[in-house]
Amino acid sequence: MENNIIETILSNWVQTGFTKAFPDLDTETLQAIDVSAATDERFGDYQCNAAMGLARALRMAPRAIAEQAVAALPEQDWVQSTEIAGAGFINITLNPERLADHLMGIEDHAQLGVPAFGQDRTVVIDYSSPNVAKPMHIGHIRSTVIGNALDRLHRFLGYRVLADNHLGDWGTQFGLLILGYHHFVDQDALAQHPVEELERIYVKSYERSQSDAEWLDQARRELVKLQQGDPAHQELWQQFVELSLQEFDKIYTRLGVRFDLVRGESFYRDRFADIIATLQKVGLAEESEGAQIVRLEDDGLDVCIVQKRDGGYNYATSDLATVQQRIEEFQPDTIIYVTDERQQLHFKQFFTIADKLGWQTELVHVWFGLMRLPEATFSTRQGNVIRLERLLDEAESRALEIVKQSSPDMPEAQQLVVARAVGIGAIKYADLSQNPQSLVTFTWDKAMAMDGNSAPYLQYAYARIASVRDKYGERFPGQDPRQFPLSLKEEAELRLAKRLLRFPSVVLRATQLYRPSILADYLYDLAQTYSSFYQNLPFLKAEEGVRESRIRLCGLTARTLRTGLELLGIETPDRI
RNA sequence: GCUCCCGUAGCUCAGCUGGAUAGAGCAUCGGAUUUCUAAUCCGACGGUCGCAGGUUCGAAUCCUGCCGGGGGCGCCA
């Protein structure tokens, strides 16, 4: 697998120096020596901190180690100079001409220098996964947006990706829902706003079950009838599923989210009994108080119930069946689940069981903090949810106001298109730009920030470049900037070029750590560097040659911004 | 009781596979537009990195304990 990103090139290079200077070091130690981006621009571009760590083993002063290693380094055209600083840091400054050559080389490269790291690997990504018959609310946005970014990142790296929307379509809510439907349904409302009506029915039925034991019992019987295949119940259930899917699809279209598979838990139901039988056969499952449980105390986990006393199956069983199906059908190397933090224990449990069954696929749980409201946790039952639909509407209308203000001459149809891209982008970026593992309190203003570190800032930077490109075409018709070389003389040009060089390692890291925020951070930094470059250096008014070089740099920045934002699922209009 | 996560500037957060003087945005204050989109740029102000120990040449980052907040823990998903 080709992996020619700059850190790898420099790490290999520095390793040769250490190998030559200290031939007694074992291979493992040598291979651990690496080069990373400098922590501060004043130190250079890249740095190697290995000398300090080797001081004890080599019984030498770190600076002396660094000096000997540097002295043993072969020529490297990427490197302009090395310097030993502080306690024994090896600071590396890149050669601007080599950098310019490299950037000219990737101008036509669709991947902008990113290697096909995931070639021949398959990954299933299980995300979004709303429950049928309940509207999508702000609690679903993070799984959908983060999952979709991971989906795009993996595809970009060449993985074969199966994005799977694992709908909650077989849970206990259907007993209450079917019972409620028979008593409370308003057919007109169902035709008008299907999911809202289903939710109303569910909430009403749930409330009654809290005070009416007979009602709850009846709901259980309805569920059993459904799960045993009663035709009338099946038909009704099918209708609930279809109505919900239509609603979900509207949201997914607006968010630009697309799945390869949309399979609910019900898809796997024929496997549930076999899973229990298998667990019993290998001695993992045992009976306790009438239920089937798997004891995981030795693994530091609690008991996991796999089958209820009444014969019903639990989530763990359904998830195990799903893994089994995916292994048989797709042979994935990895299955990634994107859910909120409350399910951590559940995933640890069923991952452990899968491991005990000898299933080889790597299982990864990417979790994020729960979204809360300033006053309290939201919940469907308490009725204080903020619907996703409303959130998206609000974002678009806020964006539209700003667009109208700043681009009053833009045709109205275009204003709407821009407002959609900006509004939805802002929402997505708000979720993608921070480490997901912290609890998030939802506020409208925060979710839709339109200045500073936000999607609109990045989109604005992109639109300015598009405008420069167009103006260049108008003023210098027929002129091709590529007739002139990319030349990096000014500090602002160099800084920008060095940022562009980092894109591949950033994409790789964001994917491998399952953290789109790493890419978001980078893009913001890139846009800031560009904005400063834009503000401080003339392009169109610069002399011929310099002008073209800067236009080329603009072009690369535009492509990097567009590609990066696309990986986050954020659109980049040419005008905003 | 057991367990997982969070605690960094007034507010919202990066940084946490250990590295040099801890960084952004917002807010506040000051400056920049006859010039390529000012949703911008340049600058200032602002910090006991929750507390206390420990490991290390070096700790916001790793370990232990404590405090504060949130989540989870046998028939929900």
XYZ file of C-alpha atoms (C1' of nucleotides) in Angstrom:
653
model
C 0.000 0.000 0.000
C 1.458 3.279 -1.032
C 1.710 5.717 1.773
C 3.716 8.686 0.660
C 2.422 11.316 3.007
C 4.987 13.804 4.207
C 5.208 12.562 7.800
C 6.031 9.074 6.548
C 8.687 10.348 4.161
C 10.348 12.409 6.869
C 10.014 9.695 9.513
C 11.717 7.165 7.264
C 14.399 9.673 6.487
C 15.120 10.483 10.123
C 15.158 6.780 10.931
C 17.979 6.251 8.451
C 19.995 8.885 10.290
C 19.438 7.219 13.649
C 20.166 3.790 12.205
C 23.452 4.930 10.786
C 24.499 6.849 13.883
C 23.385 4.204 16.370
C 23.532 0.792 14.693
C 23.093 -1.020 18.016
C 19.535 0.178 18.508
C 16.945 -2.547 17.977
C 14.571 -2.337 15.051
C 11.525 -1.772 17.181
C 13.018 1.323 18.771
C 14.119 2.638 15.413
C 10.753 2.135 13.811
C 9.096 4.039 16.613
C 11.072 7.151 15.725
C 8.774 9.525 13.961
C 8.354 13.044 12.725
C 5.294 15.159 13.340
C 4.105 18.609 12.458
C 5.884 21.260 14.507
C 4.001 22.376 17.592
C 4.908 25.975 16.828
C 5.752 27.559 13.500
C 8.769 29.285 14.975
C 10.445 25.908 15.378
C 10.154 25.013 11.731
C 7.685 22.833 9.892
C 8.196 19.369 11.311
C 9.942 18.038 14.355
C 11.394 14.854 15.758
C 11.516 14.363 19.520
C 13.177 10.959 19.601
C 16.558 12.039 20.960
C 15.212 12.847 24.431
C 13.592 9.464 24.779
C 16.764 7.630 23.786
C 19.028 9.422 26.259
C 18.796 6.774 28.927
C 19.222 3.777 26.651
C 22.188 5.342 24.885
C 23.630 6.942 28.034
C 24.192 10.142 26.164
C 22.976 13.696 26.372
C 19.891 14.203 24.169
C 21.477 17.032 22.228
C 24.537 14.913 21.431
C 22.241 12.135 20.207
C 20.374 14.559 18.002
C 23.628 15.958 16.639
C 24.990 12.551 15.706
C 21.712 11.479 14.129
C 21.459 14.678 12.105
C 25.086 14.376 10.998
C 24.303 10.902 9.660
C 21.282 12.034 7.646
C 21.462 11.539 3.884
C 20.404 14.190 1.399
C 16.666 14.743 1.258
C 15.224 17.088 -1.321
C 12.159 17.818 0.799
C 14.302 19.363 3.489
C 15.871 22.787 3.385
C 17.450 22.722 6.812
C 17.533 20.954 10.128
C 18.263 22.503 13.448
C 18.779 21.127 16.914
C 17.031 23.132 19.574
C 16.034 23.082 23.206
C 16.527 19.839 25.042
C 17.251 17.913 21.844
C 14.475 18.625 19.398
C 15.298 18.119 15.749
C 13.482 20.812 13.837
C 12.960 20.431 10.131
C 12.228 23.183 7.656
C 10.850 22.220 4.266
C 12.369 23.225 0.977
C 9.919 25.669 -0.656
C 10.830 24.588 -4.179
C 10.206 20.930 -3.454
C 6.941 21.899 -1.794
C 5.883 23.905 -4.839
C 6.762 20.988 -7.140
C 4.709 18.651 -5.024
C 1.682 20.928 -5.023
C 1.861 21.369 -8.789
C 1.954 17.568 -8.978
C -1.312 17.126 -7.108
C -3.235 19.850 -8.944
C -4.764 17.198 -11.184
C -4.929 14.495 -8.576
C -8.542 13.748 -7.645
C -7.518 12.721 -4.138
C -5.249 15.720 -3.524
C -2.417 13.441 -2.518
C -4.463 11.256 -0.189
C -3.451 7.593 -0.597
C -6.010 4.816 -1.102
C -5.428 3.598 2.388
C -8.584 1.525 2.619
C -8.240 -0.397 -0.588
C -9.459 -4.009 -0.314
C -11.054 -3.327 3.027
C -14.748 -3.370 3.802
C -16.462 -1.432 6.524
C -20.093 -1.410 7.614
C -21.201 1.842 9.248
C -24.355 1.622 11.309
C -25.715 5.087 11.936
C -28.725 7.361 12.299
C -31.034 4.433 13.143
C -34.192 6.240 14.237
C -37.183 4.486 15.694
C -40.178 3.870 13.491
C -43.298 5.806 14.416
C -41.390 8.521 16.217
C -40.294 11.750 14.589
C -36.600 12.461 14.251
C -35.471 15.051 16.755
C -32.276 16.865 17.658
C -31.049 13.726 19.408
C -30.707 12.059 16.010
C -28.652 14.758 14.370
C -25.311 13.770 15.825
C -25.439 10.105 14.880
C -26.614 11.044 11.408
C -24.077 13.788 10.792
C -21.063 12.111 12.415
C -21.923 8.746 10.884
C -22.303 10.283 7.460
C -18.933 12.048 7.732
C -17.261 8.754 8.695
C -19.032 7.167 5.760
C -17.671 9.798 3.353
C -14.167 9.687 4.838
C -13.933 5.924 4.452
C -15.149 6.009 0.872
C -12.632 8.712 0.061
C -9.828 6.531 1.387
C -10.942 3.719 -0.889
C -12.782 1.523 1.586
C -15.774 -0.425 0.405
C -18.459 1.105 2.607
C -21.903 -0.184 3.490
C -23.851 2.548 5.228
C -26.651 0.836 7.077
C -29.627 2.560 8.656
C -30.541 0.079 11.365
C -34.097 1.164 12.087
C -35.782 0.468 15.388
C -38.761 -1.295 13.884
C -39.297 -4.317 16.109
C -39.311 -3.040 19.657
C -41.882 -3.084 22.402
C -43.347 0.208 21.265
C -45.410 -1.648 18.680
C -47.651 -3.330 21.224
C -48.639 0.050 22.607
C -48.848 1.529 19.164
C -51.136 -1.129 17.680
C -53.386 -1.053 20.687
C -53.440 2.732 20.631
C -54.110 2.770 16.923
C -57.275 0.717 17.340
C -58.600 3.152 19.925
C -57.313 6.608 19.086
C -56.391 6.905 15.432
C -57.539 9.972 13.555
C -57.378 8.939 9.898
C -57.345 12.502 8.601
C -54.418 13.422 10.789
C -52.661 10.224 9.752
C -52.983 11.198 6.130
C -51.764 14.736 6.769
C -48.933 14.218 9.236
C -48.397 10.489 9.576
C -45.483 10.406 11.965
C -46.897 13.098 14.206
C -50.138 11.187 14.446
C -48.339 7.927 15.199
C -46.389 9.691 17.886
C -49.557 11.133 19.372
C -51.080 7.670 19.470
C -47.986 6.211 21.043
C -47.753 8.869 23.740
C -51.419 8.525 24.595
C -51.183 4.762 24.762
C -48.028 4.920 26.851
C -49.623 7.304 29.308
C -52.592 5.029 29.753
C -50.306 2.043 30.307
C -48.732 3.823 33.253
C -51.968 3.807 35.206
C -53.843 0.923 33.633
C -52.331 -2.530 34.127
C -54.931 -4.200 31.945
C -54.021 -1.848 29.086
C -50.337 -2.701 29.434
C -51.155 -6.400 29.432
C -53.205 -6.018 26.307
C -50.325 -4.154 24.643
C -48.032 -7.071 25.419
C -50.480 -9.453 23.821
C -50.631 -7.280 20.721
C -46.846 -7.338 20.504
C -46.763 -11.115 20.784
C -49.381 -11.374 18.037
C -47.284 -9.168 15.802
C -44.117 -11.096 16.483
C -45.897 -14.392 15.850
C -46.877 -13.176 12.422
C -50.561 -12.305 12.699
C -51.437 -11.000 9.200
C -53.540 -8.015 10.277
C -50.878 -6.885 12.718
C -48.167 -7.394 10.137
C -50.015 -5.240 7.691
C -50.506 -2.447 10.165
C -46.852 -2.629 11.215
C -45.774 -2.505 7.580
C -47.837 0.624 7.161
C -46.190 2.282 10.175
C -42.773 1.463 8.792
C -43.515 2.835 5.349
C -45.036 6.050 6.616
C -42.054 6.630 8.848
C -39.556 5.923 6.110
C -41.166 8.506 3.866
C -40.754 11.093 6.594
C -37.188 10.070 7.311
C -36.309 10.282 3.640
C -37.337 13.920 3.519
C -34.869 14.674 6.289
C -32.119 12.587 4.713
C -32.578 14.360 1.402
C -32.215 17.714 3.075
C -29.113 16.519 4.895
C -27.570 14.902 1.842
C -27.453 11.534 3.580
C -27.781 8.327 1.639
C -27.688 4.721 2.852
C -26.686 1.564 1.067
C -28.925 -0.481 3.302
C -32.036 0.365 5.259
C -32.771 -2.654 7.379
C -34.643 -2.629 10.605
C -34.137 -5.059 13.448
C -37.063 -7.023 12.050
C -34.899 -8.001 9.084
C -32.882 -10.250 11.372
C -35.704 -11.736 13.427
C -35.457 -15.225 11.974
C -31.980 -15.510 13.431
C -32.837 -14.656 17.027
C -33.704 -18.179 18.156
C -30.528 -19.536 16.580
C -28.408 -16.985 18.377
C -29.821 -18.094 21.722
C -29.331 -21.748 20.796
C -25.726 -21.063 19.829
C -25.050 -19.177 23.045
C -26.495 -22.081 25.020
C -24.542 -24.654 23.054
C -21.192 -23.037 23.736
C -22.124 -22.529 27.369
C -22.363 -18.756 27.323
C -26.063 -18.445 27.991
C -27.744 -19.863 31.061
C -31.178 -19.689 32.613
C -31.848 -17.322 35.457
C -35.265 -16.447 36.844
C -36.814 -17.739 33.659
C -34.700 -15.552 31.372
C -31.614 -16.422 29.348
C -28.588 -14.488 30.487
C -24.889 -14.277 29.699
C -22.667 -13.711 32.695
C -19.914 -11.217 31.950
C -18.763 -10.402 35.489
C -15.317 -11.862 34.769
C -14.934 -9.309 31.992
C -15.797 -6.487 34.337
C -19.253 -6.174 32.825
C -22.686 -6.823 34.186
C -25.032 -9.634 33.373
C -26.523 -9.367 29.908
C -30.038 -10.609 29.306
C -30.417 -12.140 25.878
C -33.935 -13.499 26.156
C -36.719 -12.335 28.385
C -38.793 -14.576 30.616
C -41.741 -14.183 28.228
C -39.631 -15.432 25.340
C -38.997 -12.015 23.799
C -35.518 -11.131 22.614
C -33.371 -8.241 23.741
C -31.276 -5.729 21.914
C -28.078 -7.714 22.450
C -29.553 -10.686 20.640
C -30.784 -8.585 17.790
C -27.392 -6.931 17.448
C -25.587 -10.266 17.512
C -27.896 -11.540 14.789
C -27.150 -8.423 12.786
C -23.396 -8.917 13.081
C -23.751 -12.528 12.031
C -25.749 -11.537 8.970
C -23.244 -8.850 8.011
C -20.313 -11.210 8.346
C -21.982 -13.804 6.131
C -23.105 -11.305 3.537
C -20.291 -8.741 3.369
C -17.262 -10.114 5.235
C -16.480 -6.682 6.692
C -13.128 -5.971 8.309
C -14.800 -3.507 10.637
C -18.306 -2.632 11.758
C -18.715 0.867 13.158
C -21.686 1.903 15.301
C -22.453 5.551 15.902
C -24.763 6.086 18.876
C -25.048 8.169 22.000
C -23.126 7.446 25.168
C -25.944 5.695 26.994
C -25.337 2.569 24.983
C -21.703 2.102 25.940
C -22.317 -0.793 28.286
C -24.590 -2.512 25.828
C -21.955 -2.373 23.107
C -19.179 -3.552 25.387
C -21.355 -6.483 26.337
C -22.295 -7.628 22.920
C -18.804 -6.980 21.526
C -17.486 -9.247 24.295
C -20.017 -11.937 23.455
C -19.169 -11.715 19.748
C -15.526 -12.098 20.662
C -16.257 -15.155 22.811
C -18.112 -16.661 19.874
C -14.904 -16.320 17.890
C -16.255 -13.761 15.431
C -13.276 -12.008 13.917
C -14.711 -8.743 12.615
C -13.475 -5.681 14.436
C -16.373 -3.959 16.197
C -16.106 -0.274 17.006
C -18.470 1.888 18.990
C -18.185 5.576 18.190
C -20.212 7.345 20.835
C -21.091 10.918 21.532
C -22.531 12.862 24.426
C -26.219 13.278 24.773
C -27.775 16.455 23.511
C -29.655 18.228 26.239
C -31.756 21.313 26.537
C -30.761 24.122 28.894
C -33.614 23.217 31.224
C -33.626 19.408 31.076
C -33.056 16.268 29.122
C -35.484 16.007 26.285
C -37.614 12.942 25.741
C -40.398 11.905 23.453
C -42.601 11.063 26.378
C -42.144 14.432 28.023
C -42.949 16.037 24.724
C -40.132 18.587 24.939
C -38.291 17.415 21.834
C -37.093 19.755 19.158
C -37.927 18.170 15.855
C -35.179 17.848 13.357
C -37.452 19.262 10.697
C -37.972 22.419 12.700
C -34.273 22.751 13.420
C -33.480 22.573 9.709
C -36.243 25.039 8.840
C -34.985 27.496 11.412
C -31.396 27.172 10.198
C -32.400 27.840 6.618
C -34.534 30.843 7.451
C -31.817 32.390 9.613
C -29.320 31.859 6.810
C -31.726 33.367 4.308
C -31.938 36.580 6.314
C -28.181 36.939 6.255
C -27.955 36.132 2.549
C -30.597 38.725 1.722
C -28.717 41.289 3.731
C -25.278 40.640 2.300
C -26.265 39.714 -1.266
C -29.367 41.765 -1.987
C -28.770 41.628 -5.738
C -28.734 37.858 -5.915
C -31.805 36.324 -7.613
C -34.234 35.026 -5.044
C -34.058 31.442 -6.230
C -30.315 31.485 -5.755
C -30.646 33.086 -2.351
C -32.757 30.131 -1.309
C -30.215 27.643 -2.584
C -27.407 29.438 -0.781
C -29.422 29.736 2.427
C -30.039 26.011 2.372
C -26.349 25.185 1.966
C -25.312 27.702 4.601
C -28.025 26.837 7.118
C -27.622 23.072 6.896
C -23.855 23.468 6.791
C -23.899 25.480 10.000
C -25.909 22.800 11.784
C -23.638 20.025 10.622
C -20.457 21.871 11.389
C -21.619 22.683 14.907
C -21.763 18.941 15.566
C -18.694 17.955 13.619
C -16.299 20.588 14.835
C -16.061 19.469 18.408
C -14.940 16.359 20.153
C -18.221 14.469 20.346
C -17.540 12.930 23.719
C -18.737 15.823 25.737
C -22.229 16.612 26.791
C -23.829 19.208 24.636
C -26.432 21.665 25.713
C -28.531 22.656 22.787
C -29.089 26.320 22.050
C -30.292 27.761 18.778
C -27.499 30.285 18.623
C -24.777 27.754 19.179
C -26.187 25.230 16.743
C -26.354 27.905 14.071
C -23.294 30.056 14.548
C -22.606 31.869 11.287
C -19.330 33.608 12.058
C -16.000 32.661 13.573
C -15.368 28.931 13.662
C -18.362 27.897 11.600
C -19.314 26.357 8.278
C -20.353 29.711 6.778
C -16.857 31.048 7.477
C -15.416 28.185 5.463
C -18.028 28.561 2.749
C -17.321 32.260 2.583
C -13.606 31.635 2.133
C -14.440 29.228 -0.667
C -16.805 31.666 -2.374
C -14.157 34.394 -2.337
C -11.750 32.106 -4.131
C -14.378 31.199 -6.703
C -14.887 34.892 -7.250
C -11.161 35.510 -7.715
C -11.043 32.712 -10.273
C -13.944 34.218 -12.211
C -12.458 37.713 -12.139
C -9.172 36.344 -13.376
C -10.972 34.740 -16.289
C -12.687 38.040 -17.097
C -9.587 40.188 -16.945
C -7.175 37.797 -18.566
C -9.240 35.842 -21.061
C -7.512 32.843 -22.542
C -4.670 33.020 -20.061
C -3.763 29.734 -18.376
C -2.138 30.225 -14.948
C -0.319 26.959 -15.397
C 1.936 28.531 -17.974
C 3.699 30.001 -14.970
C 5.254 28.033 -12.137
C 4.002 27.979 -8.576
C 6.539 29.942 -6.620
C 6.499 30.379 -2.869
C 8.282 33.538 -1.843
C 6.108 35.469 0.576
C 5.585 34.233 4.102
C 1.811 34.112 3.591
C 2.239 31.967 0.469
C 4.513 29.534 2.230
C 2.262 29.238 5.220
C -0.690 28.444 3.013
C 1.259 25.940 0.933
C 2.395 24.117 4.045
C -1.169 23.859 5.241
C -2.214 22.337 1.928
C 0.482 19.715 2.292
C -1.081 18.505 5.536
C -4.413 17.494 4.062
C -3.636 13.794 3.490
C -2.413 13.068 6.996
C -5.348 14.945 8.452
C -7.859 12.907 6.464
C -6.114 9.723 7.477
C -6.035 10.626 11.139
C -9.653 11.774 11.213
C -10.704 8.443 9.724
C -8.510 6.193 11.811
C -9.532 7.877 15.046
C -13.181 8.138 13.924
C -13.101 11.856 14.620
C -14.349 14.164 11.874
C -13.568 17.080 14.192
C -9.898 16.638 13.297
C -10.755 17.449 9.691
C -13.044 20.315 10.714
C -10.260 21.860 12.796
C -7.872 21.597 9.904
C -10.280 23.195 7.445
C -10.883 26.087 9.775
C -7.161 26.592 10.156
C -6.725 26.396 6.388
C -9.499 28.936 5.805
C -7.969 31.291 8.366
C -4.584 31.007 6.721
C -6.173 31.645 3.364
C -8.159 34.652 4.605
C -5.002 36.201 5.929
C -3.231 35.505 2.628
C -6.162 36.975 0.732
C -6.293 40.082 2.869
C -2.580 40.805 2.785
C -1.428 39.996 -0.736
C -2.818 41.178 -4.059
C -3.590 38.557 -6.692
C -5.157 40.165 -9.717
C -3.089 43.299 -9.347
C 0.181 41.500 -8.843
C 2.651 41.399 -11.712
C 2.400 38.670 -14.286
C 3.868 35.412 -13.027
C 3.366 36.258 -9.374
C -0.291 36.696 -10.200
C -0.529 33.294 -11.841
C 1.383 31.597 -9.058
C -1.047 33.001 -6.514
C -4.037 32.037 -8.620
C -2.725 28.481 -8.684
C -2.391 28.527 -4.922
C -5.956 29.812 -4.677
C -7.105 26.985 -6.912
C -5.496 24.354 -4.721
C -6.921 25.929 -1.605
C -10.373 25.952 -3.155
C -10.158 22.293 -4.052
C -8.897 21.345 -0.626
C -11.669 23.304 1.077
C -14.303 21.882 -1.210
C -13.068 18.320 -0.870
C -12.701 18.620 2.885
C -16.137 20.128 3.363
C -17.618 17.520 1.080
C -16.128 14.873 3.361
C -18.035 16.480 6.187
C -21.179 16.569 4.068
C -21.142 20.360 3.739
C -21.849 22.070 0.415
C -19.732 24.832 -1.089
C -21.709 27.265 -3.243
C -19.662 29.481 -5.586
C -21.458 32.555 -4.299
C -22.755 33.209 -0.873
C -22.540 0.226 45.844
C -20.145 -0.770 40.916
C -18.903 1.524 36.243
C -18.129 5.009 31.822
C -17.398 10.124 30.368
C -16.615 15.425 31.249
C -14.094 19.591 34.270
C -8.699 24.309 30.171
C -9.713 32.441 29.420
C -16.112 35.861 31.411
C -18.934 32.212 27.782
C -18.418 27.961 23.983
C -14.554 24.811 23.004
C -9.340 22.892 20.548
C -5.047 20.653 22.420
C -4.913 14.826 25.940
C -0.601 7.783 21.225
C 3.814 13.083 27.259
C 7.669 17.717 24.533
C 9.686 23.879 23.818
C 6.443 30.377 26.096
C -1.280 26.183 26.816
C -4.434 27.881 21.564
C -9.148 29.376 18.789
C -14.157 31.455 18.454
C -17.724 34.583 20.987
C -17.857 38.812 24.198
C -14.955 43.565 25.430
C -11.502 47.433 23.621
C -8.471 49.674 19.490
C -7.260 49.740 14.214
C -7.933 48.422 8.610
C -12.478 49.187 3.119
C -11.072 54.864 -3.741
C -8.090 48.010 -4.416
C -9.689 40.581 -5.846
C -16.983 39.335 -1.546
C -15.803 43.424 5.626
C -20.068 36.581 6.804
C -13.191 39.476 6.455
C -8.343 41.016 8.241
C -4.573 43.203 12.011
C -3.831 44.108 17.245
C -4.994 44.361 22.731
C -7.222 42.356 27.055
C -8.030 37.744 29.272
C -5.350 31.166 32.382
C -3.914 28.261 40.112
C -5.415 23.587 32.619
C -11.243 21.226 39.159
C -7.999 19.895 43.820
C -3.965 16.891 46.012
C -0.254 13.423 45.397
C 2.781 10.192 42.096
C 5.697 8.508 37.529
C 9.239 11.259 34.138
C 14.848 14.886 31.893
C 9.842 16.965 30.822
C 2.616 16.364 32.678
C -3.277 20.053 30.462
C -1.865 15.077 28.448
C -0.066 8.949 31.973
C -1.267 6.644 37.275
C -3.835 7.003 42.307
C -7.190 9.523 45.536
C -10.716 13.385 46.282
C -14.409 17.309 44.703
C -18.126 18.890 41.090
C -21.433 17.688 36.663
C -23.632 13.983 33.354
C -24.634 8.805 31.699
C -25.203 3.514 32.603
C -25.905 -1.028 35.773
C -31.666 -8.480 34.942
C -36.150 -8.772 31.614
C -36.142 -0.772 27.345
C -33.459 0.199 22.929
